[in-house]
Short mmCIF file of C-alpha atoms in Angstrom, two decimals:
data_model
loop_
_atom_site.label_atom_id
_atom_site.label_comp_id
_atom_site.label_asym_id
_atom_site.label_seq_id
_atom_site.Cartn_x
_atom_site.Cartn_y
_atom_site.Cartn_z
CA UNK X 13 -17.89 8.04 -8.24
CA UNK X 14 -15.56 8.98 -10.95
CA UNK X 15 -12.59 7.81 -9.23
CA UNK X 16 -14.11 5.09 -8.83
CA UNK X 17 -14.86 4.63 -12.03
CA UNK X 18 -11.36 5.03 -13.17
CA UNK X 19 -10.24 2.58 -10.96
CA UNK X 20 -12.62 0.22 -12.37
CA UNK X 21 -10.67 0.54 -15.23
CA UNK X 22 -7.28 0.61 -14.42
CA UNK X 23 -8.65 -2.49 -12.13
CA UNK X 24 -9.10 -4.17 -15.94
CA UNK X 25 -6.28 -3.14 -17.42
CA UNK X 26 -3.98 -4.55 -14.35
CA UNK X 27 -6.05 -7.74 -15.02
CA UNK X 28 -5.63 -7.67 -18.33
CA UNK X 29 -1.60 -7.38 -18.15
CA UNK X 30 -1.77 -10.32 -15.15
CA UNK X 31 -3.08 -13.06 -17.21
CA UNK X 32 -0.78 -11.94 -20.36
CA UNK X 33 2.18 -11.83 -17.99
CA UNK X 34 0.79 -15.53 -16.38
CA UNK X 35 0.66 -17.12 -19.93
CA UNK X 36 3.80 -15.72 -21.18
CA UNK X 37 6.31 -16.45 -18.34
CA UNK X 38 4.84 -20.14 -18.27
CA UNK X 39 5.62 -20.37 -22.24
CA UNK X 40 9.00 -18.18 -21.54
CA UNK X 41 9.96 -20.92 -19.00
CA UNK X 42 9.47 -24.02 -20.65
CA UNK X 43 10.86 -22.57 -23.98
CA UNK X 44 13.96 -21.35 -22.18
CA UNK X 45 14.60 -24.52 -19.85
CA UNK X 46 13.99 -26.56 -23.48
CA UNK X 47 16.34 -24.66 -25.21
CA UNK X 48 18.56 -23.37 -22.78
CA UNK X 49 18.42 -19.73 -24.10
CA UNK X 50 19.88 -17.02 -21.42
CA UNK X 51 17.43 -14.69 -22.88
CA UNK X 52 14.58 -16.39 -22.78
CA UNK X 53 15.38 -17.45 -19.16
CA UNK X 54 15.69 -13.60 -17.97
CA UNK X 55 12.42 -12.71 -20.18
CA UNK X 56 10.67 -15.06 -18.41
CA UNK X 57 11.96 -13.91 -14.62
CA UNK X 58 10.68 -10.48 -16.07
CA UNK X 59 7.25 -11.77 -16.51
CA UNK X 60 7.05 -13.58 -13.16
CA UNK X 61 8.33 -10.37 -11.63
CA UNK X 62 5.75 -8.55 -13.26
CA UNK X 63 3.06 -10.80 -12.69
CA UNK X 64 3.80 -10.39 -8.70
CA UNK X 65 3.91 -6.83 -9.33
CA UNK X 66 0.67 -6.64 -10.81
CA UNK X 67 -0.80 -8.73 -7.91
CA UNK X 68 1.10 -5.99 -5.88
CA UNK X 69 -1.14 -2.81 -7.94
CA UNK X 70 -4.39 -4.60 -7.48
CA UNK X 71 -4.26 -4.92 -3.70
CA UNK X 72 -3.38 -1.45 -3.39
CA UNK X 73 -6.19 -0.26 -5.74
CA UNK X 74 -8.64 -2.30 -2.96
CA UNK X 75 -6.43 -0.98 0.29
CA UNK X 76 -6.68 2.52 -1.33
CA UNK X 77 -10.34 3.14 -1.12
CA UNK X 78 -10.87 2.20 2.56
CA UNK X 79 -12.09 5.47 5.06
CA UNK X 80 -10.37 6.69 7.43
CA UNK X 81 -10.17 6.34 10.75
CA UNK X 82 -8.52 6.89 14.27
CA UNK X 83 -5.30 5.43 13.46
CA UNK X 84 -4.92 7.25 9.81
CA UNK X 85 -7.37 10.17 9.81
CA UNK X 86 -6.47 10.97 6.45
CA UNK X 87 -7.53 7.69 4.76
CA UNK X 88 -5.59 4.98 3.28
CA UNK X 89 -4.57 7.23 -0.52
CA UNK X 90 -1.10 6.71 0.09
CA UNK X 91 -1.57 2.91 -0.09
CA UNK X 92 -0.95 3.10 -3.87
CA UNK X 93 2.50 4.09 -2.97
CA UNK X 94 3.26 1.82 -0.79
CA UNK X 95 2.76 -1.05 -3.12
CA UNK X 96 4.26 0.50 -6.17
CA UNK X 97 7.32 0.45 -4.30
CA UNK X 98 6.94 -2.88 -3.46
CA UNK X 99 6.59 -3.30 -7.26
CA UNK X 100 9.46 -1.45 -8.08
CA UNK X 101 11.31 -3.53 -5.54
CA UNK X 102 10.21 -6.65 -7.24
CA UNK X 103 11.20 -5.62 -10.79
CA UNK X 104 14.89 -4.97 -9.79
CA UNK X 105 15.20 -8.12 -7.78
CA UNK X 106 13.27 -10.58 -9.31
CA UNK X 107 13.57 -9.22 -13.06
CA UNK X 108 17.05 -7.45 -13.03
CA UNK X 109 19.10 -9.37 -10.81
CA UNK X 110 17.80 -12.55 -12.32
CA UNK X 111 18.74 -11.29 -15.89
CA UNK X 112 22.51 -9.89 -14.59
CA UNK X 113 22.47 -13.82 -13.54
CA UNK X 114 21.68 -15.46 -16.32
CA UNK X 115 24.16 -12.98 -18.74
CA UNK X 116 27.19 -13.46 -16.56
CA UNK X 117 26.28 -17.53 -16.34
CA UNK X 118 26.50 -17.34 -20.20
CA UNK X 119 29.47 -15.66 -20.72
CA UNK X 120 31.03 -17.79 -17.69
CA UNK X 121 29.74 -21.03 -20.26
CA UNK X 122 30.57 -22.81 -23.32
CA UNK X 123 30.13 -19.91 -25.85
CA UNK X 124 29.30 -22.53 -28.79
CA UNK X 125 26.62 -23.77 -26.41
CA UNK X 126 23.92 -25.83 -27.97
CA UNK X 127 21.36 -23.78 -29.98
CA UNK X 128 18.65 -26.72 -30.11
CA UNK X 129 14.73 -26.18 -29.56
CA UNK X 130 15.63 -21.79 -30.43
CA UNK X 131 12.62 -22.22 -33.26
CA UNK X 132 10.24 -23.21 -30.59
CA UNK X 133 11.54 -20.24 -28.37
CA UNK X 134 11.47 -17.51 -30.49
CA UNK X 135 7.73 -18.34 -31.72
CA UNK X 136 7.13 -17.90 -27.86
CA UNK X 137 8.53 -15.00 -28.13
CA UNK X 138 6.44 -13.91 -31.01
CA UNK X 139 3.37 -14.47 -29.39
CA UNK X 140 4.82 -12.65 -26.44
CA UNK X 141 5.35 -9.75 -28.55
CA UNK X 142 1.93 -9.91 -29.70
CA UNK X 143 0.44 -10.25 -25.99
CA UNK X 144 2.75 -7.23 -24.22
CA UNK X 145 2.18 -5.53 -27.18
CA UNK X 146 -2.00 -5.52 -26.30
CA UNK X 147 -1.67 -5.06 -22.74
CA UNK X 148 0.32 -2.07 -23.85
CA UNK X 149 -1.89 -0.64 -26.18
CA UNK X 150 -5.13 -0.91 -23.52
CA UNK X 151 -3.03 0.88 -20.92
CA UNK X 152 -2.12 4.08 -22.98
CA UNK X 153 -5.39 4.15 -24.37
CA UNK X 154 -6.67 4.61 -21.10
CA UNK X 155 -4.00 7.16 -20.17
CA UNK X 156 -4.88 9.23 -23.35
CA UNK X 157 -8.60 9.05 -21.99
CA UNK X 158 -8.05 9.69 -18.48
CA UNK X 159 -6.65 13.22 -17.46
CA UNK X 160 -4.83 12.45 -14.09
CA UNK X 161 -4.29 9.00 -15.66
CA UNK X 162 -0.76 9.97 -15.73
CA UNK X 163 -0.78 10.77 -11.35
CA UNK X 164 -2.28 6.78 -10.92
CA UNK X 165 1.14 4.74 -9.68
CA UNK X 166 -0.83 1.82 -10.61
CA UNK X 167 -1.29 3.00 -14.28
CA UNK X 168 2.21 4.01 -14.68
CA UNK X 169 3.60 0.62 -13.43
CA UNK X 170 1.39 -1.17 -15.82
CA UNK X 171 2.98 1.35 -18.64
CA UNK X 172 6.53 0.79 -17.50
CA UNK X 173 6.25 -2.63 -17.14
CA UNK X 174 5.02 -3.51 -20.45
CA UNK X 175 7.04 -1.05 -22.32
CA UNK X 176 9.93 -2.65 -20.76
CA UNK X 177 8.15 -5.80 -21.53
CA UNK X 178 8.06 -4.88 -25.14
CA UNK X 179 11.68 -3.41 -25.58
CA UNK X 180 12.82 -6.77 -23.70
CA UNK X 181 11.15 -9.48 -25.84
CA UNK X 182 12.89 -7.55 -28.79
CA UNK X 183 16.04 -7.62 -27.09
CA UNK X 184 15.66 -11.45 -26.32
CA UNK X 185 14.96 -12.22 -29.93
CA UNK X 186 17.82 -10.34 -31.36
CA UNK X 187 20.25 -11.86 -28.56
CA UNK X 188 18.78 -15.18 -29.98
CA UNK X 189 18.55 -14.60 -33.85
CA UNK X 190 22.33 -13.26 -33.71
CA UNK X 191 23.55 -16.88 -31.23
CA UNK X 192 21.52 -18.94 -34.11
CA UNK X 193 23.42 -16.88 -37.00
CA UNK X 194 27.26 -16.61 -35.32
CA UNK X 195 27.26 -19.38 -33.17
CA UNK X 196 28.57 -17.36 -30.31
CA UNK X 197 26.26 -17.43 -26.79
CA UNK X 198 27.70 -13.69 -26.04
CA UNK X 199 24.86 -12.19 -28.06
CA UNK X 200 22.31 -13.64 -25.82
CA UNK X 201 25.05 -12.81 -22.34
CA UNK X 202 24.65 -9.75 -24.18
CA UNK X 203 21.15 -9.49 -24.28
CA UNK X 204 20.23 -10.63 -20.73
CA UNK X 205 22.57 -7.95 -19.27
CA UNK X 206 20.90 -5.26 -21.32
CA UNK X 207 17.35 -6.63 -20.45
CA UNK X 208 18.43 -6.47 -16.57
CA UNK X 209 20.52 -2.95 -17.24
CA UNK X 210 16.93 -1.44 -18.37
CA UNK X 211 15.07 -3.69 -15.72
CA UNK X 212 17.13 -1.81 -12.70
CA UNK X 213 16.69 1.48 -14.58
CA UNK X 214 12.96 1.56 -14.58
CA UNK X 215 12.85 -0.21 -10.99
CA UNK X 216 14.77 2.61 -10.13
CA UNK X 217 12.35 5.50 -11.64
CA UNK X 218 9.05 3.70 -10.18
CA UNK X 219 11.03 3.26 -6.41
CA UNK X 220 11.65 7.33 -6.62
CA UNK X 221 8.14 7.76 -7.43
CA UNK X 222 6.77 5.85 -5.11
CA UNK X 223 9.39 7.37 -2.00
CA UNK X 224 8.72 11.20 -3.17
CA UNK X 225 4.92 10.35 -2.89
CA UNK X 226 5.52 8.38 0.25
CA UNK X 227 7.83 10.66 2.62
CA UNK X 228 5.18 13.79 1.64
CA UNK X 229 5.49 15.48 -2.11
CA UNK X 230 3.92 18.97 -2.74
CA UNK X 231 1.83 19.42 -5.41
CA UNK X 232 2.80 21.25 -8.31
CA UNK X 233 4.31 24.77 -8.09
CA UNK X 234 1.76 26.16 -10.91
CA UNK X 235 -1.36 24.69 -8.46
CA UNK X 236 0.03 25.64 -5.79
CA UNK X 237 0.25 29.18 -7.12
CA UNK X 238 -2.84 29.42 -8.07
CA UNK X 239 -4.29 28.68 -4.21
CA UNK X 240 -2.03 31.11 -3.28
CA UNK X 241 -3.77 33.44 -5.64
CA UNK X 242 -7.22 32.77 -4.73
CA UNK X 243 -6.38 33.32 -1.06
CA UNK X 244 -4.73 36.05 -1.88
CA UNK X 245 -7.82 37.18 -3.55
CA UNK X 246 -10.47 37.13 -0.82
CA UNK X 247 -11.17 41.07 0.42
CA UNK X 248 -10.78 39.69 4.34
CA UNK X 249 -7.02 38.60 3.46
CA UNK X 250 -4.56 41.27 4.13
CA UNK X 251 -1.53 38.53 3.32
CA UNK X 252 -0.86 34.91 3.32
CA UNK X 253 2.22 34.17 4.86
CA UNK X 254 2.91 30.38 4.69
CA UNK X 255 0.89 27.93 2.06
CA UNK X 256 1.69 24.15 2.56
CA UNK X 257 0.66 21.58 0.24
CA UNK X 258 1.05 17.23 0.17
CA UNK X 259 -0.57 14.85 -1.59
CA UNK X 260 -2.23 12.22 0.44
CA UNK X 261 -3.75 10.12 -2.50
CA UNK X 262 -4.63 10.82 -6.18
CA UNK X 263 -7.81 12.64 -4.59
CA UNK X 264 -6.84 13.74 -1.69
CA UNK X 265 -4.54 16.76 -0.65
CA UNK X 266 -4.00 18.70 2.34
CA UNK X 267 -3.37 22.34 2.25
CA UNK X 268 -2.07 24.51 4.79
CA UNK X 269 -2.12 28.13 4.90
CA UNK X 270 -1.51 30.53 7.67
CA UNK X 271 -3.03 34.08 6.56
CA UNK X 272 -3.30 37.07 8.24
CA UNK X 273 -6.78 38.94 8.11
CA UNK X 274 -7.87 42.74 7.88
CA UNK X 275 -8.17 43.99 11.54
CA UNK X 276 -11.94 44.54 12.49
CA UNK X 277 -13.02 41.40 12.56
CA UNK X 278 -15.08 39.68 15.42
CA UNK X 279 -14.56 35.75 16.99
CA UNK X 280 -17.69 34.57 15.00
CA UNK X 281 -17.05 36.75 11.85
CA UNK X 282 -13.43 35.26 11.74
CA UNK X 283 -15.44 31.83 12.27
CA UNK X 284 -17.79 32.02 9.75
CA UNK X 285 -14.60 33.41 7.28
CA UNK X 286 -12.59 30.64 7.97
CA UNK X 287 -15.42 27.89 6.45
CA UNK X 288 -16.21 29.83 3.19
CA UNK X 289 -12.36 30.16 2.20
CA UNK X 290 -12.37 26.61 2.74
CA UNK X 291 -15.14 25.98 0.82
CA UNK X 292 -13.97 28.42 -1.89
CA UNK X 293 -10.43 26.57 -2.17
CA UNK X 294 -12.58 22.83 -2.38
CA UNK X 295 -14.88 24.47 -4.99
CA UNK X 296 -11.90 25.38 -6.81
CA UNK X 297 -9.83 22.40 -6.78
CA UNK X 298 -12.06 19.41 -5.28
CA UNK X 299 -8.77 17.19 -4.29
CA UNK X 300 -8.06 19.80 -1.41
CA UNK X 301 -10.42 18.06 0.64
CA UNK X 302 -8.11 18.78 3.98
CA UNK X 303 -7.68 22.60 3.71
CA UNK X 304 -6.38 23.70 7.26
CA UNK X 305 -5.69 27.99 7.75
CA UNK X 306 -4.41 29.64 10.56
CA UNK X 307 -5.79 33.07 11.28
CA UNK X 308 -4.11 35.36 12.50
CA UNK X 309 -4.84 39.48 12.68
CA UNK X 310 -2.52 41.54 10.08
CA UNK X 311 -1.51 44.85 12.77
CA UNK X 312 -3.14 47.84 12.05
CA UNK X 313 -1.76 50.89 10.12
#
């Protein structure tokens, strides 16, 4: 219930950034074909990419939740992966490559280009500001109120994208303001090959994300040390000699841990063990819902 209650919300706040993104690269488009602005061009491949991106996060916060079954008996969790990479793929090609475009077309161009219909574009940019700039502030609020917030790849995109949303549409506007005030179209070249510089970088940081949690990430050493501790702790343990950990979702995790118990014990005593360390380590830390041990006997003295 409380995960999906979270989702519920991060469900909103993906909304929230899709119809903001919609609006904006619409405005960003017409304002930058009218005026011809480099800048406003790549701003407004940004917000198409992240518009796709955001249809991207809401598809895997539906995929995520479905049970498993024969074919993946450990659910559908790493879903959310998946499609953040997808997302991260779409950022660098549709947002950064377009933006390397349109800042090597500019300096390849007239660099006393007309400036005509710039007013119009930099009052969409204003109220592009204004609009990343809420989108932003709904998404951190809800990562300040959520404590594995910062774990959800679908909440993190969101963040990432509108930061670099933000940081963009101020990069667009000073590429602009400086063409209107020198004359010279290599402030906005300028600007567009920044905007797609940072566009790659952050496409780069989600796609690493998204592959670590994909190809099977541990969790964290101090967790990790602490199951080892509570195994450790139980009086039929004489030793654990491997612990395995991966994340399968952001409530799922698998742990693996081959121990070696006090000698003495029967078939069904070693049985009946076996399901209250289990239960111990879920009780504990309820995202190891796929806790595996292999028992052996530790040799007597």
């Amino acid at each position: 219930m409380k995960r999906n209650q979270s989702d519920g919300k991060t469900r909103v706040t993906v909304l929230v950034a899709l119809a903001a993104n919609l609006v904006i690269a619409v405005a960003k488009a017409v304002g930058g074909l009218a005026s011809g602005s480099p800048a406003l061009l790549s701003e407004a491949a940004h917000s198409v990419a992240d518009s796709v991106n955001e249809v991207f996060l809401l598809v895997a916060l539906r995929r995520s939740h479905r049970p498993p079954d024969a074919h993946h008996p450990f659910g559908y969790g790493k879903e959310r992966y998946f499609w953040a990479l997808l997302a991260a793929v779409g950022i660098f090609v549709m947002g950064g490559c377009f933006s390397f475009y349109q800042g090597v077309h500019a300096l390849a161009g007239d660099p006393q280009e007309s400036r005509a219909g710039y007013t119009a574009g930099l009052v969409v940019l204003v109220v592009a500001l204004l609009a990343e700039g809420g989108s932003l502030i709904r998404a951190l609020h809800q990562l300040r109120k959520e404590k594995d917030g910062a774990r959800d790849p679908a909440l993190r995109t969101v963040i990432a994208e509108d930061s670099t949303a933000v940081l963009g549409v101020v990069l667009a506007m000073a590429g602009m303001v400086l063409h209107l005030v020198t004359g010279n179209v290599v402030w906005e070249a300028a600007a567009s090959l920044t905007i797609g510089l940072l566009l790659v970088y952050v496409a780069y940081r989600l796609g690493r994300e998204a592959r670590d949690r994909l190809i099977g990430e541990a969790v964290e050493p101090e967790l990790c040390d602490r199951i080892r501790e509570l195994l450790h702790n139980q009086p039929e343990i004489h030793n654990v000699a491997a612990l395995l950990t991966m994340r399968l979702g952001l409530d799922s995790t698998l742990v693996a841990a081959r121990v070696d118990l006090t000698p003495g014990f029967d078939s069904e005593e070693v049985e009946l063990i076996c399901v209250r360390i289990k239960r111990s380590v879920r009780a504990a830390w309820p995202q190891a819902d796929q806790v595996f041990l292999d028992i052996t006997e530790a040799p007597a003295d």
